[in-house]
PDB file of C-alpha atoms in Angstrom:
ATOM      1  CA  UNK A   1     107.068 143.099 155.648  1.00 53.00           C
ATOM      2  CA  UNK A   2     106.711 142.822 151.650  1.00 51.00           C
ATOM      3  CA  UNK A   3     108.826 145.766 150.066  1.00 51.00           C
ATOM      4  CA  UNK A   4     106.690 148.382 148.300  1.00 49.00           C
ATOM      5  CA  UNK A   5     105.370 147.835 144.476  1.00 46.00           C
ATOM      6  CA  UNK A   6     107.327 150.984 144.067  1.00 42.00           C
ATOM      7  CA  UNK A   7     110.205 149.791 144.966  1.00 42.00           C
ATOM      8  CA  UNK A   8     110.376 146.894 142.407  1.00 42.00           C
ATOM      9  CA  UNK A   9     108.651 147.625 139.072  1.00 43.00           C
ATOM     10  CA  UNK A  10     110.933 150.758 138.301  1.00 47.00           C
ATOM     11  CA  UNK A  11     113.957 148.575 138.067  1.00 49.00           C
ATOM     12  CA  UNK A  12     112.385 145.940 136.298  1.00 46.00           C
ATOM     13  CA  UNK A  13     111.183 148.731 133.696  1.00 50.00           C
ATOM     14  CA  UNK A  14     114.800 149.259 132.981  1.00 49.00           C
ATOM     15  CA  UNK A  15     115.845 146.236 132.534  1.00 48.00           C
ATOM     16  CA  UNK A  16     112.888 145.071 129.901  1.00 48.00           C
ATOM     17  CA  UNK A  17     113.800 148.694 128.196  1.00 46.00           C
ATOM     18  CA  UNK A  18     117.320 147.514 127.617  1.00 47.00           C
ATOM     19  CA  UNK A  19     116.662 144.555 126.735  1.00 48.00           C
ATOM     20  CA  UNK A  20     114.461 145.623 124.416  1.00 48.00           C
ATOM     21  CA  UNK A  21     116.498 148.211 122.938  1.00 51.00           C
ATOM     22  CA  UNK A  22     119.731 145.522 122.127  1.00 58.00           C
ATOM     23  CA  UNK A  23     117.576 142.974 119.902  1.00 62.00           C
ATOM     24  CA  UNK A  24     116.826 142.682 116.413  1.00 60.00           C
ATOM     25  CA  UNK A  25     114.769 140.886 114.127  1.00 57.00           C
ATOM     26  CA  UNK A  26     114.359 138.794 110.887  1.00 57.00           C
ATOM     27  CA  UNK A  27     111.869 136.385 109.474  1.00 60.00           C
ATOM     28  CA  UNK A  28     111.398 134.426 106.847  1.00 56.00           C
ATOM     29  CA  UNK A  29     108.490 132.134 105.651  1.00 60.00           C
ATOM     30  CA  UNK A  30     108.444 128.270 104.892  1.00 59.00           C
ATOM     31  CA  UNK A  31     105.666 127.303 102.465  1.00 57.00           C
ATOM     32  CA  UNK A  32     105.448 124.404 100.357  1.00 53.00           C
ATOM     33  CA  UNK A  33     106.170 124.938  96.442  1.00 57.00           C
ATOM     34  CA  UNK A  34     103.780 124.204  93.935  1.00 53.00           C
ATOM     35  CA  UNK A  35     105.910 122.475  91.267  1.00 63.00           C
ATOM     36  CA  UNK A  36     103.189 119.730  89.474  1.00 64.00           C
ATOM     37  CA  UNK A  37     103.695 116.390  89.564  1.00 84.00           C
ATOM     38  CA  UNK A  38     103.467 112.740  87.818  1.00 92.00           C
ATOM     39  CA  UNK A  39     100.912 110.732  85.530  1.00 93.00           C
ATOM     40  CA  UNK A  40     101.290 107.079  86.336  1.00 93.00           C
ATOM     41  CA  UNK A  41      99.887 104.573  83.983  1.00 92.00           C
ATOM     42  CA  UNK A  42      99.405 100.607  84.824  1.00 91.00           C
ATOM     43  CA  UNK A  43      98.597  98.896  81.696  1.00 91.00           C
ATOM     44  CA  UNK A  44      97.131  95.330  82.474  1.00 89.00           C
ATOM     45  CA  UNK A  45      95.805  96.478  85.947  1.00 89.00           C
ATOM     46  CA  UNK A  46      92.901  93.473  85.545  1.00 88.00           C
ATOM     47  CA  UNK A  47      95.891  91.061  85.999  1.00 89.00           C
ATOM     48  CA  UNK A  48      97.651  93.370  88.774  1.00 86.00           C
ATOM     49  CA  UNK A  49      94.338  93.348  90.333  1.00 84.00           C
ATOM     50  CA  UNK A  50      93.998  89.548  90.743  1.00 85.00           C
ATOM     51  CA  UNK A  51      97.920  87.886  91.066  1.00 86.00           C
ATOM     52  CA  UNK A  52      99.109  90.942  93.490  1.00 87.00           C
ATOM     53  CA  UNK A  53      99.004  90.384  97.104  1.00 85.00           C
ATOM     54  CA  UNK A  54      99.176  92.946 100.474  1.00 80.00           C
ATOM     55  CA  UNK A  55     102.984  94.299 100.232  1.00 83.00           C
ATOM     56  CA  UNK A  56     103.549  93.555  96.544  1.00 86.00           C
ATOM     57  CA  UNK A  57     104.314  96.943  94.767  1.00 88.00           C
ATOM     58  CA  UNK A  58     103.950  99.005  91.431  1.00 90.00           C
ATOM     59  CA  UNK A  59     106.955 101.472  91.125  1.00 92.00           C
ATOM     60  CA  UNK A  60     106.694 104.315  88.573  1.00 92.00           C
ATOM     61  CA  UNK A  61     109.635 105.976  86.602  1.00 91.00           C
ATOM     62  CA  UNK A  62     111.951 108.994  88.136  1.00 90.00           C
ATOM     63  CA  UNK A  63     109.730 112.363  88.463  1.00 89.00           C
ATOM     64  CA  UNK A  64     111.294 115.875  88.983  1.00 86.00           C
ATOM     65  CA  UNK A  65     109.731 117.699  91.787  1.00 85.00           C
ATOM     66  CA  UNK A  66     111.789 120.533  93.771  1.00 82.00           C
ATOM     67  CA  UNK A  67     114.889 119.926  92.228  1.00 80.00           C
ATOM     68  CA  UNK A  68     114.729 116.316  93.633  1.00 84.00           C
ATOM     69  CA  UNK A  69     113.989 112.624  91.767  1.00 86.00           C
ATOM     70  CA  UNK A  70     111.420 110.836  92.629  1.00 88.00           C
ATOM     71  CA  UNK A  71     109.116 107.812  92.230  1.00 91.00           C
ATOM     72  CA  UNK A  72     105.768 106.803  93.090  1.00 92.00           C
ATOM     73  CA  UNK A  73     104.904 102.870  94.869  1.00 92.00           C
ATOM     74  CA  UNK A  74     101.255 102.108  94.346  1.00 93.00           C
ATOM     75  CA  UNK A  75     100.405  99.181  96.351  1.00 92.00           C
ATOM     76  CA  UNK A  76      97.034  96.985  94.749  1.00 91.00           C
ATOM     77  CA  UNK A  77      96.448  95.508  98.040  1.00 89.00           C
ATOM     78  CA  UNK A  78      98.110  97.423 100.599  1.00 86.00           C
ATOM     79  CA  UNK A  79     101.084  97.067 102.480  1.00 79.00           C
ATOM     80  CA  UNK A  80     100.134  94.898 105.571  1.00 76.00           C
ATOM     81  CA  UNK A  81      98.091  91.882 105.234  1.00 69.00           C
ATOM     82  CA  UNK A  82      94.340  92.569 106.328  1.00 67.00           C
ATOM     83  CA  UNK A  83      91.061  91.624 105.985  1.00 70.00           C
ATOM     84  CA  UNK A  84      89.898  94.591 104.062  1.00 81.00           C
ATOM     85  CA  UNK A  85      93.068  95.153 101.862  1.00 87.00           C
ATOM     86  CA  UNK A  86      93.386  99.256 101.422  1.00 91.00           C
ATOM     87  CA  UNK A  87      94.785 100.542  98.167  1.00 92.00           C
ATOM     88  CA  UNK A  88      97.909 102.554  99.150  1.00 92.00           C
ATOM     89  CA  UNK A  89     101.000 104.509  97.358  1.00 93.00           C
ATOM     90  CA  UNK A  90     103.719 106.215  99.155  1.00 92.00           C
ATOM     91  CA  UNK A  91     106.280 108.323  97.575  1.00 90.00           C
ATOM     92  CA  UNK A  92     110.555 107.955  97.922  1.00 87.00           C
ATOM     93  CA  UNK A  93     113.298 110.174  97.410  1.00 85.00           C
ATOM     94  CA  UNK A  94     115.454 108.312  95.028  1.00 83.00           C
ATOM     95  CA  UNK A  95     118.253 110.134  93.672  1.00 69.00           C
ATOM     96  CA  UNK A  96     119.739 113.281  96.059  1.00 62.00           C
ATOM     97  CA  UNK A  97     121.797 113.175  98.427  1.00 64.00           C
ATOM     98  CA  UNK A  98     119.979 115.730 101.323  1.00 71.00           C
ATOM     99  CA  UNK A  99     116.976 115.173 103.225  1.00 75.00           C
ATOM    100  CA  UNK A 100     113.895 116.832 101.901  1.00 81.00           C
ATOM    101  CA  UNK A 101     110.942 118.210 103.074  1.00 84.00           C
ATOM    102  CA  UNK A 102     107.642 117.649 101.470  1.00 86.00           C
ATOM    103  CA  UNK A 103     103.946 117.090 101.260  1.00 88.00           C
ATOM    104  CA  UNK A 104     102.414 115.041  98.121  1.00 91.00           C
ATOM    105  CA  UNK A 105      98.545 113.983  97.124  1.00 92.00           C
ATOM    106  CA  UNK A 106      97.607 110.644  95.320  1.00 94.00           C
ATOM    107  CA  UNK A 107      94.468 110.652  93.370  1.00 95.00           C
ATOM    108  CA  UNK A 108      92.992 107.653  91.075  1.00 95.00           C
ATOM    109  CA  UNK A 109      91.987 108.818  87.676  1.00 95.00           C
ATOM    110  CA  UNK A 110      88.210 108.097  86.098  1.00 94.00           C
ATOM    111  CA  UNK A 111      88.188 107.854  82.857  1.00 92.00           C
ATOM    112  CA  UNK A 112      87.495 111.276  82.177  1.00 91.00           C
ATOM    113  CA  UNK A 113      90.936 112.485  83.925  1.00 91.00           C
ATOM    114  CA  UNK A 114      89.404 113.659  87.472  1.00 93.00           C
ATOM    115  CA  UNK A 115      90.595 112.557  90.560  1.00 94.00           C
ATOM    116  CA  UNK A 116      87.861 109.680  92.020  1.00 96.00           C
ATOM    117  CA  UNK A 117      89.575 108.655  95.277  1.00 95.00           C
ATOM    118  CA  UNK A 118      92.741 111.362  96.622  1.00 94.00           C
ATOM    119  CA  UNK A 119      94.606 110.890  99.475  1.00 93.00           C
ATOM    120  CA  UNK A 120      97.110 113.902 101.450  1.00 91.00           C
ATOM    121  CA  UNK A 121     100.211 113.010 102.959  1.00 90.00           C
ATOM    122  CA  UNK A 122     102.460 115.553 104.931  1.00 77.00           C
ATOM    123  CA  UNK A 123     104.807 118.090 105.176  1.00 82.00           C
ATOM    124  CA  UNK A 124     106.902 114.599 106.104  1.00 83.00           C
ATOM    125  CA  UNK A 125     110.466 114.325 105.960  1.00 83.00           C
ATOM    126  CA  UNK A 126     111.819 112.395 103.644  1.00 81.00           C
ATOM    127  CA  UNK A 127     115.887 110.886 103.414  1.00 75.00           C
ATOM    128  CA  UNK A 128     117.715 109.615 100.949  1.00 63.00           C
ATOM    129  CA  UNK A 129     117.907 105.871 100.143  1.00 55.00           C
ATOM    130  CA  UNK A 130     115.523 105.031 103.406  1.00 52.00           C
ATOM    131  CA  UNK A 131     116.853 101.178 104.592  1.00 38.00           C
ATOM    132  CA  UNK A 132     113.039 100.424 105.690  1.00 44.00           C
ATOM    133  CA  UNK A 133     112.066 100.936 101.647  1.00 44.00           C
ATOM    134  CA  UNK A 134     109.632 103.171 102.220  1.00 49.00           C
ATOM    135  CA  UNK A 135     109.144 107.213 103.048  1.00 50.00           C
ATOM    136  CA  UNK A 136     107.157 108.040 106.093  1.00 56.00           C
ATOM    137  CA  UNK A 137     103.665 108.351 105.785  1.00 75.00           C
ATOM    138  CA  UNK A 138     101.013 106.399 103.624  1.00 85.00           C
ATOM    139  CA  UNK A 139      98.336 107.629 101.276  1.00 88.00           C
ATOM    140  CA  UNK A 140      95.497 105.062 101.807  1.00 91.00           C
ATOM    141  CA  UNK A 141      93.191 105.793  98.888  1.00 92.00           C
ATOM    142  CA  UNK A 142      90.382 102.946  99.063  1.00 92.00           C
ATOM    143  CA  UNK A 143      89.275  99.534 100.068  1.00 91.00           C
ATOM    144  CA  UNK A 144      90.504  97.120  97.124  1.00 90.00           C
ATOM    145  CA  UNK A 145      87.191  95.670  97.028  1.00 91.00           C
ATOM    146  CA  UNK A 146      85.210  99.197  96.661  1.00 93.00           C
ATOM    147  CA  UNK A 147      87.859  99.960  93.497  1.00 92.00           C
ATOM    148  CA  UNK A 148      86.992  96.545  92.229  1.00 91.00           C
ATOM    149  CA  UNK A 149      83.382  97.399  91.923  1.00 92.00           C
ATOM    150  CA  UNK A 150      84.172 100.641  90.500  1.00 93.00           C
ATOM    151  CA  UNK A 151      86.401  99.549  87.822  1.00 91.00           C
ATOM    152  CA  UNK A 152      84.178 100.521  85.281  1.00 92.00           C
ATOM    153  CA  UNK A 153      84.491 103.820  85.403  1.00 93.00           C
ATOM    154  CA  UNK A 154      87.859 103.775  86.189  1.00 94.00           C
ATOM    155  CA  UNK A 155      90.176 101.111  84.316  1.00 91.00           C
ATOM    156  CA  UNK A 156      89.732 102.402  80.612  1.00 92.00           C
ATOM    157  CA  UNK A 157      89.082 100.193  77.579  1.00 91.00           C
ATOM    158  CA  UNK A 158      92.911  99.379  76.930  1.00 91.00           C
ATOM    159  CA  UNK A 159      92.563  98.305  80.771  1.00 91.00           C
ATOM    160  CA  UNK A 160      94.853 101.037  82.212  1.00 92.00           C
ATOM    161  CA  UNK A 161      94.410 102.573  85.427  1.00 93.00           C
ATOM    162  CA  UNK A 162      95.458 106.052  85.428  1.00 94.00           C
ATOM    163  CA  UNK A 163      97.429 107.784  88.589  1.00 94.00           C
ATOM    164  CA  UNK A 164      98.053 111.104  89.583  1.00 94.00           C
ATOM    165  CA  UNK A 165     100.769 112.656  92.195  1.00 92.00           C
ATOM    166  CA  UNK A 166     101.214 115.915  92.978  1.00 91.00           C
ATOM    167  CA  UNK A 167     104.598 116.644  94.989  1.00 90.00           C
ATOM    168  CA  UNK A 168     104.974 120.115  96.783  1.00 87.00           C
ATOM    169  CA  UNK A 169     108.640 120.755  98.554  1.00 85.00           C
ATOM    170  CA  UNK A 170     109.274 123.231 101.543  1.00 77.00           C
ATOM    171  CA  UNK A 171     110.700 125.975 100.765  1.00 68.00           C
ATOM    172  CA  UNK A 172     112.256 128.588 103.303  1.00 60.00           C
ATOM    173  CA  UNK A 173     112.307 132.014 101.357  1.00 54.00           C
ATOM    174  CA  UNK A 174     110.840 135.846 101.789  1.00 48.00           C
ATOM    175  CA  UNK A 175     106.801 136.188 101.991  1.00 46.00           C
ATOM    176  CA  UNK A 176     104.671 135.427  99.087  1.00 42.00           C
ATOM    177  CA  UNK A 177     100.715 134.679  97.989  1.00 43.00           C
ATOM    178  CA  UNK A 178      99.472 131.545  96.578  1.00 45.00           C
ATOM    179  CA  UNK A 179      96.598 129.116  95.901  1.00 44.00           C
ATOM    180  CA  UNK A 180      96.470 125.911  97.699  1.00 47.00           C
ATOM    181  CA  UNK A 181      94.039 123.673  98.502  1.00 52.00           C
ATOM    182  CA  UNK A 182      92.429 122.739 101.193  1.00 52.00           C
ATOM    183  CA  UNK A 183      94.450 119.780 102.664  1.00 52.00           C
ATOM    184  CA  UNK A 184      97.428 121.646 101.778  1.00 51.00           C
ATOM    185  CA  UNK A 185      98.347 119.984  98.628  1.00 55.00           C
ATOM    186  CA  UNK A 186      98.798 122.604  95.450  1.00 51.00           C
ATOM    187  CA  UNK A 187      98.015 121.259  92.053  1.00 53.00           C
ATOM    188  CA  UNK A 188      99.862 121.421  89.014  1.00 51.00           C
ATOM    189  CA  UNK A 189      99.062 122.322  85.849  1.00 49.00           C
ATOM    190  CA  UNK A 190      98.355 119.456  83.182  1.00 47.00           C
ATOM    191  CA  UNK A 191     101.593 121.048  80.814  1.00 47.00           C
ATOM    192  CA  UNK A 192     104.212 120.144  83.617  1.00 62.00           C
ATOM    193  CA  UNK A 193     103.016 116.173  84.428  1.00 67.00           C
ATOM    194  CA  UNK A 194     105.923 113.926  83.875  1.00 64.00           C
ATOM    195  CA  UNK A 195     104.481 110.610  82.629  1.00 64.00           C
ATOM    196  CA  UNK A 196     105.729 106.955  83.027  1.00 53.00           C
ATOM    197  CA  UNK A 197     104.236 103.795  82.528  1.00 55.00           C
ATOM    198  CA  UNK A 198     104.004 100.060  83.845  1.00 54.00           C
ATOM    199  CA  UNK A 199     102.933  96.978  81.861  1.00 57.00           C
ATOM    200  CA  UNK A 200     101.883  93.810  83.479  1.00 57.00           C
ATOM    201  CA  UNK A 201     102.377  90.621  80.942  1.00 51.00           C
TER     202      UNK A 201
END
């Protein structure tokens, strides 16, 4: 015969009540920091555009971005060899000696500044001095053949092709409000772009 309800949720009561009574509690909140980002530059990108090949690479100077260094690969034809080559970039950690954290947006420039083709990456974990050469996770931004055709408005009259990233690093601190976008990316501000440049000859 089953024992009596009665018989079994009072002591059960107790023990959740005690239970209960010994814990405490904390939290904190993780959110990604918006700290700007980088202005890339390829000067000659007509040439870069015809001589590079899939898994041949652009590398941009050393960028601060959550009290780590970075730079910025930007990849003409893409990493792997395929029919329809894909414009990529990929971000590394260069110059710390912890793992990091982060989530970062590419964006090709027109010639008016604004971003024409953007791509998200992350929150992705990123370690120092990665043996493959690369950071996990790839921004693929456009077919090379659909930039081609809209080189025009892009590739300004000194033929430069302008490149934006914007790096945002967790964080683990107390609750606070702020503007993001919505792939989870925040923008800087045009005052704290770091700029480098690369010249093709």
């Amino acid at each position: 015969m089953s024992p009596s309800p009665s018989l079994i949720v009072p002591p059960l009561r107790g023990a959740c009540l005690c239970a209960f009574h010994a814990l405490t509690s904390s939290s904190v909140r993780a959110r990604l920091q918006p700290i700007g980002g980088h202005l890339f530059r390829i000067r000659g990108y007509s040439l870069v555009d015809r001589m590079f090949v899939a898994g041949q690479a652009v590398w941009s100077g050393e960028f601060a971005a959550g009290g780590h260094e970075w730079r910025l690969c930007y990849l003409p034809k893409g990493l792997m060899e395929r029919g329809d080559p894909v414009v990529s970039a990929f971000i590394s950690l260069v110059n710390h000696t912890e793992d990091t954290s982060a989530a970062y947006r590419v964006s090709i420039l027109d010639r008016f500044g604004s971003p024409a083709y953007s791509s998200a990456v992350g929150p992705r974990l990123f370690k120092y001095l990665r043996s493959e050469g690369k950071e996990p996770g790839m921004a693929e931004l456009v077919s090379a053949e659909e930039l081609k055709r809209a080189a025009d408005r892009l590739v300004d009259d000194e033929d430069c092709l302008h490149i934006r990233c914007d790096v945002n690093v967790l964080s683990i601190d107390k609750e606070a409000d702020e503007h993001r976008s919505a792939d989870g990316c925040t923008e800087g501000t045009a005052a704290n772009y770091s700029k480098s440049e690369y010249t093709i000859q």
